[in-house]
Amino acid sequence: MQTIFVNIKCELGKAYQVADQAVQTVEQVSEVHSTSGQYDLMLKCFLGDKDDIGHFVTESIQTLPGIKDTFTIVAYKAFG
């Protein structure tokens, strides 16, 4: 299992719609958090070990209506 976090910059006024669409249509999305700063939302996603992160983000996340930009963080479990 791979865990990734995708920071999302939304078009103005679209953060709630993007969050709702992500939860409703992308089964790998586990959590959606509102953030302050450069990005508006942070998605926590779980992918299979053989899933391609780049394809997932570009095909399943970046294509959601209302998204302007993304920044992906790959997380590894550091502590037992």
Coordinates of C-alpha atoms in Angstrom, one line a residue, residues 4 22 25-31 44-48 51 56 60-61:
I4 CA 0.3 9.9 -0.9
A22 CA -12.9 14.0 -4.7
T25 CA -15.8 10.0 -7.2
V26 CA -12.2 8.9 -6.4
E27 CA -12.2 5.7 -4.3
Q28 CA -8.6 6.1 -3.3
V29 CA -9.2 9.3 -1.5
S30 CA -9.3 8.6 2.3
E31 CA -9.4 12.1 3.8
K44 CA -4.8 11.7 1.7
C45 CA -4.9 8.8 -0.8
F46 CA -4.1 5.1 -0.5
L47 CA -2.9 3.4 -3.7
G48 CA -2.0 -0.2 -4.4
D51 CA -0.3 1.7 -8.9
F56 CA -3.2 8.4 -10.7
S60 CA -8.0 10.9 -11.3
I61 CA -7.2 14.1 -9.4

